[in-house]
Tab-separated table of N, CA, C and O in Angstrom:
chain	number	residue	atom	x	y	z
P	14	UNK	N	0.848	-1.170	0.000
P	14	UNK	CA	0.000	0.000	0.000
P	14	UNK	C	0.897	1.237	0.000
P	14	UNK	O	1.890	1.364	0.717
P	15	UNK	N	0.459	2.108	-0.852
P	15	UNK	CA	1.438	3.257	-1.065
P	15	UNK	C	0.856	4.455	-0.309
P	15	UNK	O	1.578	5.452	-0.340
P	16	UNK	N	-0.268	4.569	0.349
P	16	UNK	CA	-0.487	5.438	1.212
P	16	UNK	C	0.306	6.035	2.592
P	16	UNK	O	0.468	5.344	3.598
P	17	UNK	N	0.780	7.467	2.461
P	17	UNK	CA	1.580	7.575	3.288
P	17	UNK	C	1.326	7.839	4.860
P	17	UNK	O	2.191	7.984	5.723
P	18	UNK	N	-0.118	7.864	5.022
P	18	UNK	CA	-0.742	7.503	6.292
P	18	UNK	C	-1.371	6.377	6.650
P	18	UNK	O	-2.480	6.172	7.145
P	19	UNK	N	-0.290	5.520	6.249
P	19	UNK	CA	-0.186	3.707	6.820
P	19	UNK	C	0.799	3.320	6.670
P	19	UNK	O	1.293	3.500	5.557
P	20	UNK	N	1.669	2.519	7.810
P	20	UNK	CA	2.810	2.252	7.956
P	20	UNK	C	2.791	1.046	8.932
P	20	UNK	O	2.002	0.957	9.872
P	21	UNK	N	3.981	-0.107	8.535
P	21	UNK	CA	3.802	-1.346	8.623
P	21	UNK	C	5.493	-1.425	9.470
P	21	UNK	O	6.558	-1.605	8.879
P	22	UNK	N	5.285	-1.199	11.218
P	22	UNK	CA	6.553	-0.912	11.484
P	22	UNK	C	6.698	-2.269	12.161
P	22	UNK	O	5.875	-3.088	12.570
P	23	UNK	N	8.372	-2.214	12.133
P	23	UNK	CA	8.863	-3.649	12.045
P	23	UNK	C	10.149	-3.343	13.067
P	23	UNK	O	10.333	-2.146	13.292
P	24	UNK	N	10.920	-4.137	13.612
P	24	UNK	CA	12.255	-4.296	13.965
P	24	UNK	C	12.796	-5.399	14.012
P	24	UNK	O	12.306	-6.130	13.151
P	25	UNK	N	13.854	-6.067	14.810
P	25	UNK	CA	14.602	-6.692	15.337
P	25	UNK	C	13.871	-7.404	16.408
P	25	UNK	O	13.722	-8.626	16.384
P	26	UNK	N	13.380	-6.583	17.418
P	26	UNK	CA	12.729	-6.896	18.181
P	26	UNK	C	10.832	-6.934	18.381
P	26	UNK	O	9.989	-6.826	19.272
P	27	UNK	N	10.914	-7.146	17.006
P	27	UNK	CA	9.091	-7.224	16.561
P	27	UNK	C	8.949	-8.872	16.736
P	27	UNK	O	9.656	-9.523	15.967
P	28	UNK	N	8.067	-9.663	17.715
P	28	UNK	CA	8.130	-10.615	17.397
P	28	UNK	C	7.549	-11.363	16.000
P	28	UNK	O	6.780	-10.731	15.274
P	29	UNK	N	7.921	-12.626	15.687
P	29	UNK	CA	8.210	-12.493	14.425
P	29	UNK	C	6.382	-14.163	14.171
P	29	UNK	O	5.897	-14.920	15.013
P	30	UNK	N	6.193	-14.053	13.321
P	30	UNK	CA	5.288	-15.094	12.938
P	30	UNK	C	5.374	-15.593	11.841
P	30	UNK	O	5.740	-14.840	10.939
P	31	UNK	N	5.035	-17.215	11.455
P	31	UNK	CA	5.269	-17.850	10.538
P	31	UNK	C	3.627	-17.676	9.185
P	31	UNK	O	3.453	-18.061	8.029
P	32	UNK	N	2.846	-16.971	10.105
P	32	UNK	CA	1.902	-16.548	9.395
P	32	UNK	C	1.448	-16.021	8.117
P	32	UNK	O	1.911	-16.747	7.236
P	33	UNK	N	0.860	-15.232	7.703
P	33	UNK	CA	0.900	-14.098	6.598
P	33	UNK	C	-0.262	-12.786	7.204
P	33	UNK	O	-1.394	-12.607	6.756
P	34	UNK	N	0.505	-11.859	8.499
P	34	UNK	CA	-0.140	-11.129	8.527
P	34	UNK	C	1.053	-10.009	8.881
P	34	UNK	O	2.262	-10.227	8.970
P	35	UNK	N	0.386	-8.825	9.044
P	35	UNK	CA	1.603	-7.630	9.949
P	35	UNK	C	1.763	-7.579	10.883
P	35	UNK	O	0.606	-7.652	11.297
P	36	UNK	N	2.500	-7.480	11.913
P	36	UNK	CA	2.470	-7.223	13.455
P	36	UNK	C	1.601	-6.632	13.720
P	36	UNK	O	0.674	-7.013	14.435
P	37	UNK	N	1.765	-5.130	12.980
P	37	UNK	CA	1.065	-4.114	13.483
P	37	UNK	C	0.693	-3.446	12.405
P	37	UNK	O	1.305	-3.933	11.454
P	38	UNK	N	-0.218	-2.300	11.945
P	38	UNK	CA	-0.519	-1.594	10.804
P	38	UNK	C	-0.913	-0.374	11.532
P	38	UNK	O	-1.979	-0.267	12.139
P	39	UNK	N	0.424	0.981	11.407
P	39	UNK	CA	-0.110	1.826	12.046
P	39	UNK	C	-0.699	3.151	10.847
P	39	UNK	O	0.011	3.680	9.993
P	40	UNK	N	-2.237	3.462	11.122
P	40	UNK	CA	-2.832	4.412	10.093
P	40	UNK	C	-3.327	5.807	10.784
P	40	UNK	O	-4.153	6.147	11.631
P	41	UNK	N	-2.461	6.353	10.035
P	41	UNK	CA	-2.720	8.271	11.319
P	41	UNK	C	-1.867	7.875	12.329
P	41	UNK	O	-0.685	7.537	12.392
P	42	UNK	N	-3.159	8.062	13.419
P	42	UNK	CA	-2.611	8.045	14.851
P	42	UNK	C	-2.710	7.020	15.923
P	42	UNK	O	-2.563	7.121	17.141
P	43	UNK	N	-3.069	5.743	14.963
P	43	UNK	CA	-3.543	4.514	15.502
P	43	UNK	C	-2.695	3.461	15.524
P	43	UNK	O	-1.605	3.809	15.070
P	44	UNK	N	-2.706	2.837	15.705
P	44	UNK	CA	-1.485	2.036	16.046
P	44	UNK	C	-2.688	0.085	16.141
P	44	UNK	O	-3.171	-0.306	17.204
P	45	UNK	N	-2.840	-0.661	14.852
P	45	UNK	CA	-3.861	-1.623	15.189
P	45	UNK	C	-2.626	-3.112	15.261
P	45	UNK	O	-1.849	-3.410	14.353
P	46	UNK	N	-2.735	-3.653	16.258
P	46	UNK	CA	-2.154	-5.121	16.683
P	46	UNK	C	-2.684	-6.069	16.169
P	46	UNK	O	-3.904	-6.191	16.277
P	47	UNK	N	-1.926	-7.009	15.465
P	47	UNK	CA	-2.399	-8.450	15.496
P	47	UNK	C	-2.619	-9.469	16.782
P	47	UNK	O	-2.702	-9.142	17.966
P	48	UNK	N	-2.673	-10.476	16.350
P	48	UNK	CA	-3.175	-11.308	18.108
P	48	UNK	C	-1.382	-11.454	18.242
P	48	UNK	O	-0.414	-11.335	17.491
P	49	UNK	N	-1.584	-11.707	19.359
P	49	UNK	CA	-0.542	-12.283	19.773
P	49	UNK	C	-0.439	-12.710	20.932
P	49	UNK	O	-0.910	-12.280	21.984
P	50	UNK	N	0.500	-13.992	20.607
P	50	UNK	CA	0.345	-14.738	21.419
P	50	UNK	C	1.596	-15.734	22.278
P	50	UNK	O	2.630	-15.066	22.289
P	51	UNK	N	1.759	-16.770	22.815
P	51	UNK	CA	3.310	-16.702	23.434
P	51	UNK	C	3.739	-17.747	23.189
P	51	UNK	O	3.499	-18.914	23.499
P	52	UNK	N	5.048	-16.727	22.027
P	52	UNK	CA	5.809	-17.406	21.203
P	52	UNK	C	6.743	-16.410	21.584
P	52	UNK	O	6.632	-15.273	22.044
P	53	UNK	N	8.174	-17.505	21.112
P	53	UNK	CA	9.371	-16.662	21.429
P	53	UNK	C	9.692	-15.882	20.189
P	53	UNK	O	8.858	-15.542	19.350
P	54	UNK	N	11.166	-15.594	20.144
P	54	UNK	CA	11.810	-14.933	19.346
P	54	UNK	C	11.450	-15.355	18.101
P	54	UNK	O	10.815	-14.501	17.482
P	55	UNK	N	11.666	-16.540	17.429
P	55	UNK	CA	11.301	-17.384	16.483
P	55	UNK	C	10.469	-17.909	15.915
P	55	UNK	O	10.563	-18.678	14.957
P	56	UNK	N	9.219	-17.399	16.666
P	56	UNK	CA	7.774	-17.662	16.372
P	56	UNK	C	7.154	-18.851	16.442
P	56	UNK	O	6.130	-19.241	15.882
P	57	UNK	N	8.396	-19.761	17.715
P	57	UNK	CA	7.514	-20.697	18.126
P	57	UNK	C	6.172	-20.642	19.325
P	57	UNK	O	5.961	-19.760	20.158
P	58	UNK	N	5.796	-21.246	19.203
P	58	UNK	CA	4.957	-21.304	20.519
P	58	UNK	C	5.450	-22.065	21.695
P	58	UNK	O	6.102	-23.106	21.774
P	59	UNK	N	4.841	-21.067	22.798
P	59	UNK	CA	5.836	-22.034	24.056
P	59	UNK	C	4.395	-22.079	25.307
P	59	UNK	O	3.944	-21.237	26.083
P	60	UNK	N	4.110	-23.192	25.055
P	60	UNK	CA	2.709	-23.136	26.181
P	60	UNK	C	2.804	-23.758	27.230
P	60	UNK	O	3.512	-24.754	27.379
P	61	UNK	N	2.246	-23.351	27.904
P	61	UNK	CA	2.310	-23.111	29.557
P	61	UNK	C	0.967	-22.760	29.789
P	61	UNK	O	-0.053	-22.523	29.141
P	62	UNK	N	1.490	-22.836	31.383
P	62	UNK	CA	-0.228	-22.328	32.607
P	62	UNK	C	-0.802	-21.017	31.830
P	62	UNK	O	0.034	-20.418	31.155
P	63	UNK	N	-1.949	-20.569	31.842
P	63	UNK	CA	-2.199	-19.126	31.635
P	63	UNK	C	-1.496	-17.939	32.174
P	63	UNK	O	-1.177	-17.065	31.368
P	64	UNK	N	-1.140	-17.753	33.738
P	64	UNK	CA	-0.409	-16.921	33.473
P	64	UNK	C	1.348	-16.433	32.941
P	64	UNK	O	1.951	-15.361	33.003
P	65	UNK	N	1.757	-17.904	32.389
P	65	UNK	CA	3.083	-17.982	31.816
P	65	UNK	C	2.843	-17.131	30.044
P	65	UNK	O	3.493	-16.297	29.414
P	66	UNK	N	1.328	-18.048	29.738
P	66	UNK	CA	1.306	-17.726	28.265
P	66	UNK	C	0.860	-16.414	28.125
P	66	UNK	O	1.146	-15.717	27.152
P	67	UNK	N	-0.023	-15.948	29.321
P	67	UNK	CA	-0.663	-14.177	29.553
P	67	UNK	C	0.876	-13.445	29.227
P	67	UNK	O	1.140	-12.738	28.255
P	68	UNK	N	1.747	-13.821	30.290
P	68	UNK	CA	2.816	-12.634	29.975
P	68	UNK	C	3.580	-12.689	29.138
P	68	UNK	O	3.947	-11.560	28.813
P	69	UNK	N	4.122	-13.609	28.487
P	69	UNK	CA	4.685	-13.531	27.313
P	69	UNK	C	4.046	-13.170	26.317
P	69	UNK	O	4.808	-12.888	25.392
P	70	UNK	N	2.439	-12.984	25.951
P	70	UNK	CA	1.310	-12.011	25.255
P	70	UNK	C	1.788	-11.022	25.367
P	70	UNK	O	2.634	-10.643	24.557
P	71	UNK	N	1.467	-10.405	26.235
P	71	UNK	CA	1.857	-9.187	26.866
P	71	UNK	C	2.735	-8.557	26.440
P	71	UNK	O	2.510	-7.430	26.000
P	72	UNK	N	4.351	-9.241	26.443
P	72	UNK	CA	5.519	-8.926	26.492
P	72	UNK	C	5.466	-8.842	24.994
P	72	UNK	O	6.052	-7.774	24.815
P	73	UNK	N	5.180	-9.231	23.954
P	73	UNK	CA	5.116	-9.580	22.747
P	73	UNK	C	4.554	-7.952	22.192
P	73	UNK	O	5.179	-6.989	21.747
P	74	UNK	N	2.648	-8.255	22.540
P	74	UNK	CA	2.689	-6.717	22.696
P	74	UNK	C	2.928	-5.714	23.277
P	74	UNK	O	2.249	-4.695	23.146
P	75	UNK	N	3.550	-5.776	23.740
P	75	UNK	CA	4.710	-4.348	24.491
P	75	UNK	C	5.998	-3.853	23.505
P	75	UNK	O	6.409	-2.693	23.474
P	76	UNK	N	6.529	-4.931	22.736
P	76	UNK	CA	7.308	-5.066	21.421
P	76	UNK	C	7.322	-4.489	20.659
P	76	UNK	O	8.296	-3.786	20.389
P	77	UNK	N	6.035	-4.534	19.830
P	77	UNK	CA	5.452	-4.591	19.169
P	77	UNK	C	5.010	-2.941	19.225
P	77	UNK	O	5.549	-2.103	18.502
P	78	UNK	N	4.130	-2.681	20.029
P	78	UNK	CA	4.059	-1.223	20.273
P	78	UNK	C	4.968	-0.308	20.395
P	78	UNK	O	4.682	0.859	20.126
P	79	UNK	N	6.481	-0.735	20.907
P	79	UNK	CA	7.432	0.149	21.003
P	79	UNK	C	7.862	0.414	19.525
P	79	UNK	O	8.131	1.487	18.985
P	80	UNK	N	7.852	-0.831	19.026
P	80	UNK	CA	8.458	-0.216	17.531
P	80	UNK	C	7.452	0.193	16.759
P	80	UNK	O	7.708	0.452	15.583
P	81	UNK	N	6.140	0.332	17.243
P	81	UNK	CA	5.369	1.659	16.598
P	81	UNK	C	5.350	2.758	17.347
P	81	UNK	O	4.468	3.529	16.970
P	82	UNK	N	6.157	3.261	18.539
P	82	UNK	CA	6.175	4.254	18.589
P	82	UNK	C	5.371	4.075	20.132
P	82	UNK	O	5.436	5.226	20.563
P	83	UNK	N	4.703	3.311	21.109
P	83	UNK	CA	3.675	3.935	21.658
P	83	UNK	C	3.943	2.689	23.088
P	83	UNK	O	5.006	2.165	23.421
P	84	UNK	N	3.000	2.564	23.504
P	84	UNK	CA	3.179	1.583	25.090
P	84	UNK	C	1.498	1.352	25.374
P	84	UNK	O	0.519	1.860	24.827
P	85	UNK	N	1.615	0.427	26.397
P	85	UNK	CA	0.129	-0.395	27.151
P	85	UNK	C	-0.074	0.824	27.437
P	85	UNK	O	-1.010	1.101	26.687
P	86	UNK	N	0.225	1.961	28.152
P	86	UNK	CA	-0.446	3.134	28.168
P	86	UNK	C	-1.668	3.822	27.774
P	86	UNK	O	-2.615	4.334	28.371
P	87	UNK	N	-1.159	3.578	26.010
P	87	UNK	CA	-1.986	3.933	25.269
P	87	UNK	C	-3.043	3.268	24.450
P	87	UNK	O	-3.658	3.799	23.525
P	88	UNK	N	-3.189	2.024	24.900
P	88	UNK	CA	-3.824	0.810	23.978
P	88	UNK	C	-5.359	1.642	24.670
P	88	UNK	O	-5.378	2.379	25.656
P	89	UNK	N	-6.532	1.247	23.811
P	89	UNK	CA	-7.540	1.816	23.832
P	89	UNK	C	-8.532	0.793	23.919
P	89	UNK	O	-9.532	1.073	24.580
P	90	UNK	N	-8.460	-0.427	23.345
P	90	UNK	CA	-9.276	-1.403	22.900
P	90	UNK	C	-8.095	-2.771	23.209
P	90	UNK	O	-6.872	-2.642	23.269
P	91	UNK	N	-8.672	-3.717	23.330
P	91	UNK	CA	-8.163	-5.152	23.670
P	91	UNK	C	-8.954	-5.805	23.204
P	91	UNK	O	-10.155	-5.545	23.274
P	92	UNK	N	-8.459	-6.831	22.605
P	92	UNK	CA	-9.788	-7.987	22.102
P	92	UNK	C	-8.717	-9.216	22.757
P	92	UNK	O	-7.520	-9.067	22.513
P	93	UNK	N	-9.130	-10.376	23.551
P	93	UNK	CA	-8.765	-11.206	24.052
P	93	UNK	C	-9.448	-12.493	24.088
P	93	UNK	O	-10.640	-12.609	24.376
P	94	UNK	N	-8.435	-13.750	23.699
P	94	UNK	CA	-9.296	-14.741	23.638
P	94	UNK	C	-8.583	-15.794	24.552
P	94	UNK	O	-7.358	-15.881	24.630
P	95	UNK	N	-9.512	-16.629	25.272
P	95	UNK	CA	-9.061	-17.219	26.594
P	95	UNK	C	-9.623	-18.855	26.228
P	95	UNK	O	-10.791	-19.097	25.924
P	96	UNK	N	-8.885	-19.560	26.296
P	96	UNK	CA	-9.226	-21.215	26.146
P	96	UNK	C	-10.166	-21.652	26.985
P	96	UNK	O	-11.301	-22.032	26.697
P	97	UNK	N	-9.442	-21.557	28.480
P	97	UNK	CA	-10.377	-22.461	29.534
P	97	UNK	C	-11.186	-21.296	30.300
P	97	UNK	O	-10.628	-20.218	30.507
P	98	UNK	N	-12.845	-21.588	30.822
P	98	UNK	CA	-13.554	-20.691	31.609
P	98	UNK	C	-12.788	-20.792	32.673
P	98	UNK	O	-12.583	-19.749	33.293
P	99	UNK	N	-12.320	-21.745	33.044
P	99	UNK	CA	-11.338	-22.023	34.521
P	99	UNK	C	-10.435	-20.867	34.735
P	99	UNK	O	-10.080	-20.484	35.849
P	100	UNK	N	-10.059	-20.295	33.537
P	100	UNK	CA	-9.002	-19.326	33.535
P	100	UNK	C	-9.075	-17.904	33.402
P	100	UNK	O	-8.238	-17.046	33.119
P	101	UNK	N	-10.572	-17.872	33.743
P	101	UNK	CA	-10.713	-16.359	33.424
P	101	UNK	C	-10.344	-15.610	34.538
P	101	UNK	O	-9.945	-14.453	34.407
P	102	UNK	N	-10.462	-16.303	35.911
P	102	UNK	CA	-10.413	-15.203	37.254
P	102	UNK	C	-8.422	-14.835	37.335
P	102	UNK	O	-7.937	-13.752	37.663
P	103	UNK	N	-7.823	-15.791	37.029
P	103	UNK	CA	-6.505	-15.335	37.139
P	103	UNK	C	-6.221	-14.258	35.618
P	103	UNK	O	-5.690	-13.155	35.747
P	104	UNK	N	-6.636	-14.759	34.335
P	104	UNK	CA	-6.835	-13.635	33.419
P	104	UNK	C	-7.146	-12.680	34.094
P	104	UNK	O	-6.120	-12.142	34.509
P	105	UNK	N	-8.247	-12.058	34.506
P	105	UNK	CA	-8.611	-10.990	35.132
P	105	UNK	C	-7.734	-10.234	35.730
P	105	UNK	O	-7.422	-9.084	35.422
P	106	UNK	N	-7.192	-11.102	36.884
P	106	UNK	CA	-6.286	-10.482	38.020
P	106	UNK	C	-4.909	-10.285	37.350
P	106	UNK	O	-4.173	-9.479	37.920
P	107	UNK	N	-4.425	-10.895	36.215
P	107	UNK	CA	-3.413	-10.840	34.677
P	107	UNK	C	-3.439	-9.380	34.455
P	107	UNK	O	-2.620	-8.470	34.585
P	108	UNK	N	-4.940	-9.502	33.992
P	108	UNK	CA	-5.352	-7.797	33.087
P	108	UNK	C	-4.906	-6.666	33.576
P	108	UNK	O	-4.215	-5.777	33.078
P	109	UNK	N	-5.593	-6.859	35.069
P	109	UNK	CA	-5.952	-5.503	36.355
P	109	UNK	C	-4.487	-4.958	36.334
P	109	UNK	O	-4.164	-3.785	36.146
P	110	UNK	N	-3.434	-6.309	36.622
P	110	UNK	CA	-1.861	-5.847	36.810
P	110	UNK	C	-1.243	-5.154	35.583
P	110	UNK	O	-0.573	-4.204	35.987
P	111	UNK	N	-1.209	-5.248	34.348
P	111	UNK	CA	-0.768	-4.481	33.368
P	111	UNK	C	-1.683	-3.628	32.666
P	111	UNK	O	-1.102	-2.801	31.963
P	112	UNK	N	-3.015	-3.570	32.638
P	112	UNK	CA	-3.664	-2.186	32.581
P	112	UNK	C	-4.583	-1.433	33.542
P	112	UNK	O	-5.553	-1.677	34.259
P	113	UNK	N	-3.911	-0.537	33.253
P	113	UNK	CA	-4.559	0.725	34.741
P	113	UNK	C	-5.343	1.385	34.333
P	113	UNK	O	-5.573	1.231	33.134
P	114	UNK	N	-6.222	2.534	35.145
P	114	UNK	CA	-7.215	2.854	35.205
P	114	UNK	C	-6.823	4.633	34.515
P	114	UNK	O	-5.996	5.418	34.979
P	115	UNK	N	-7.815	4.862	33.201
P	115	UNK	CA	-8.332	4.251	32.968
P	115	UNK	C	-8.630	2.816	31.906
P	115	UNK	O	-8.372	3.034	30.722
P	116	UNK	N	-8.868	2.156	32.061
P	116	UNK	CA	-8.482	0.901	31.212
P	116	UNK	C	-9.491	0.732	30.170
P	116	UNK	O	-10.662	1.111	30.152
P	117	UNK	N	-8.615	-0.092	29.061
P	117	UNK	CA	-8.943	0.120	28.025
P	117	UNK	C	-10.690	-0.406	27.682
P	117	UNK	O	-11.415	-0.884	28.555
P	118	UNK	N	-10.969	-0.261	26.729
P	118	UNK	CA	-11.993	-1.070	26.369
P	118	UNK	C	-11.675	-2.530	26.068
P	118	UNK	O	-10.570	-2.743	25.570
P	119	UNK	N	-12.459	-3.538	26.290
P	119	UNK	CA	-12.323	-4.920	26.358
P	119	UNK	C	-12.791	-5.589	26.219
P	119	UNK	O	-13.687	-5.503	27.059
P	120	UNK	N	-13.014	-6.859	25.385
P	120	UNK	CA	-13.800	-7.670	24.733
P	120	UNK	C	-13.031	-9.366	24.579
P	120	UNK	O	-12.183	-9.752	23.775
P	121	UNK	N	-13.935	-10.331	26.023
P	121	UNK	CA	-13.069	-11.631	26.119
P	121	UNK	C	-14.005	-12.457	25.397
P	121	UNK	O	-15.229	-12.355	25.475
P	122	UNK	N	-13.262	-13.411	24.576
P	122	UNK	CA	-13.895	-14.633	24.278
P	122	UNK	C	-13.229	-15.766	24.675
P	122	UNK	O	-12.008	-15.823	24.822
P	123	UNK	N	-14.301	-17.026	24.923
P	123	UNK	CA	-13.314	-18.032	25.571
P	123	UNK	C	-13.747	-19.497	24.922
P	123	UNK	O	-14.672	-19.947	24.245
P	124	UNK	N	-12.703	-19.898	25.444
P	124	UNK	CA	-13.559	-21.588	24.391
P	124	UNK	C	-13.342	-21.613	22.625
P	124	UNK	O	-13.997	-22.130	21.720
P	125	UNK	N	-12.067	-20.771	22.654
P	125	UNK	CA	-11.792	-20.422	21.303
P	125	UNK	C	-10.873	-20.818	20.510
P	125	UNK	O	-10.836	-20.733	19.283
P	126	UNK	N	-9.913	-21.378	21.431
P	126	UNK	CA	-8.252	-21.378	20.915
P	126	UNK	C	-8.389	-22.800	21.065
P	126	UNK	O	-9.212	-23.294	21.835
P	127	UNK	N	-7.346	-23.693	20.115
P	127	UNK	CA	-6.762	-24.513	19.734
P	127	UNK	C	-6.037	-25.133	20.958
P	127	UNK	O	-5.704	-24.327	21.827
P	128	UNK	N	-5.665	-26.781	21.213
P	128	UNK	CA	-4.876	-27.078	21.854
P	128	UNK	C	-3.403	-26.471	22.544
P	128	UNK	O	-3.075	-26.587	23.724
P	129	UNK	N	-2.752	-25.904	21.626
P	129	UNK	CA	-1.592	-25.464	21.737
P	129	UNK	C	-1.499	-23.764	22.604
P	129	UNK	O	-0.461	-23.285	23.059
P	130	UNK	N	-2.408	-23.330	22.629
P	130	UNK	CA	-2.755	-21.880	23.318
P	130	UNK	C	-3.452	-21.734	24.671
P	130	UNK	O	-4.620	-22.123	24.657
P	131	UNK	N	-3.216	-21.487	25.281
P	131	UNK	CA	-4.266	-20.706	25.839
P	131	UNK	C	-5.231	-19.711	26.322
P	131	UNK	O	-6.312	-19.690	26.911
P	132	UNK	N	-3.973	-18.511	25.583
P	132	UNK	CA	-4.575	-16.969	25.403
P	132	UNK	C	-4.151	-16.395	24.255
P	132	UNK	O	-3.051	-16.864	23.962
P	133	UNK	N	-4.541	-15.557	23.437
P	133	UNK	CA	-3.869	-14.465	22.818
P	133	UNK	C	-4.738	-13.149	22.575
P	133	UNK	O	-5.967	-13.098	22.610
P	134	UNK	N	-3.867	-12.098	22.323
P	134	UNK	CA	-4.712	-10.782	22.690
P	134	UNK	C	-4.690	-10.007	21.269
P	134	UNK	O	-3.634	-10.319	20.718
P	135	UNK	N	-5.239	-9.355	20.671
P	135	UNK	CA	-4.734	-8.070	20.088
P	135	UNK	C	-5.291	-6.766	20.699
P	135	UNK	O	-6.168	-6.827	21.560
P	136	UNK	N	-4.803	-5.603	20.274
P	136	UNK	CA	-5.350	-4.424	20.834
P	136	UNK	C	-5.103	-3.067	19.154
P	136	UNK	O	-4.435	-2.876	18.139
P	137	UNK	N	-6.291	-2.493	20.030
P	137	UNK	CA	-5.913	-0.660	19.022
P	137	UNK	C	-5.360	0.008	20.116
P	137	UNK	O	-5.838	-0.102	21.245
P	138	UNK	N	-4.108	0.888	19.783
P	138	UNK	CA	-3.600	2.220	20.648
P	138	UNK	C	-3.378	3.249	19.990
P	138	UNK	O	-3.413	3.230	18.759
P	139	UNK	N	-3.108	4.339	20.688
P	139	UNK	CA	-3.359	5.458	19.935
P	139	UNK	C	-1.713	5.941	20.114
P	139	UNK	O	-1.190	5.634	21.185
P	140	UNK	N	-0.863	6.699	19.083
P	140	UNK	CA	0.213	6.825	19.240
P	140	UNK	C	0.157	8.288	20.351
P	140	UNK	O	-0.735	9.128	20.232
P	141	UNK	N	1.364	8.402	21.506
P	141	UNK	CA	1.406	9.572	22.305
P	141	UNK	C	1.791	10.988	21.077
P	141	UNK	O	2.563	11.114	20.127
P	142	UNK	N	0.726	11.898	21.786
P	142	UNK	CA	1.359	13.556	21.117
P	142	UNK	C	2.748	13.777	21.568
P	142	UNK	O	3.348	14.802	21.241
């Protein structure tokens, strides 16, 4: 896309996927995330309890946002998808710890993901003035 208010930022430290999508696609002042989910450097997956696979989410998008410019700060929207109902109350208490008030908008689905997962998130943020 040759539009110069959309930009497809990348680094070193963008985690990386075997997929076919963008990390991130930032348009204006928005900043939109793919899911992500917890995989290392290499874009494997490394699964674990929920809150092992929550923070390496997390950490992924925190990445991810820096090399567009912005932080959990500014995320506006979260869309999150959670495997087991068992796992929503520590999700929760997951969430509360890395976003503060006021917190973003949020939207969980559960009973969604594949054997190999047990969470992944995407979010919209807005880049800082």
């Amino acid at each position: 896309m040759s539009n110069s208010q959309v930009s497809y930022p990348r680094d070193a430290d963008t985690p990386v996927s075997h997929l076919p999508f963008s990390p991130c696609v930032v348009v204006g002042n928005l900043v939109f995330v793919s899911g992500q989910a917890s995989v290392d450097k290499t874009g494997k997956i490394i699964s674990g309890d929920i809150e092992s696979e929550f923070r390496r989410s997390i950490e992924n998008v925190e990445a991810v946002l820096k090399t567009a410019g912005t932080d959990l700060a500014h995320v506006v929207q979260t869309r999150n998808y959670v495997r087991e109902e068992s796992d929503l109350a520590k999700y929760n208490e997951l969430y509360a710890e890395y976003f503060k008030d006021p917190k973003p908008a949020r939207t969980t689905i559960v009973k969604c993901l594949g054997d190999n997962l047990r969470y992944e998130v995407e979010c919209i943020a807005v880049l800082p003035e």
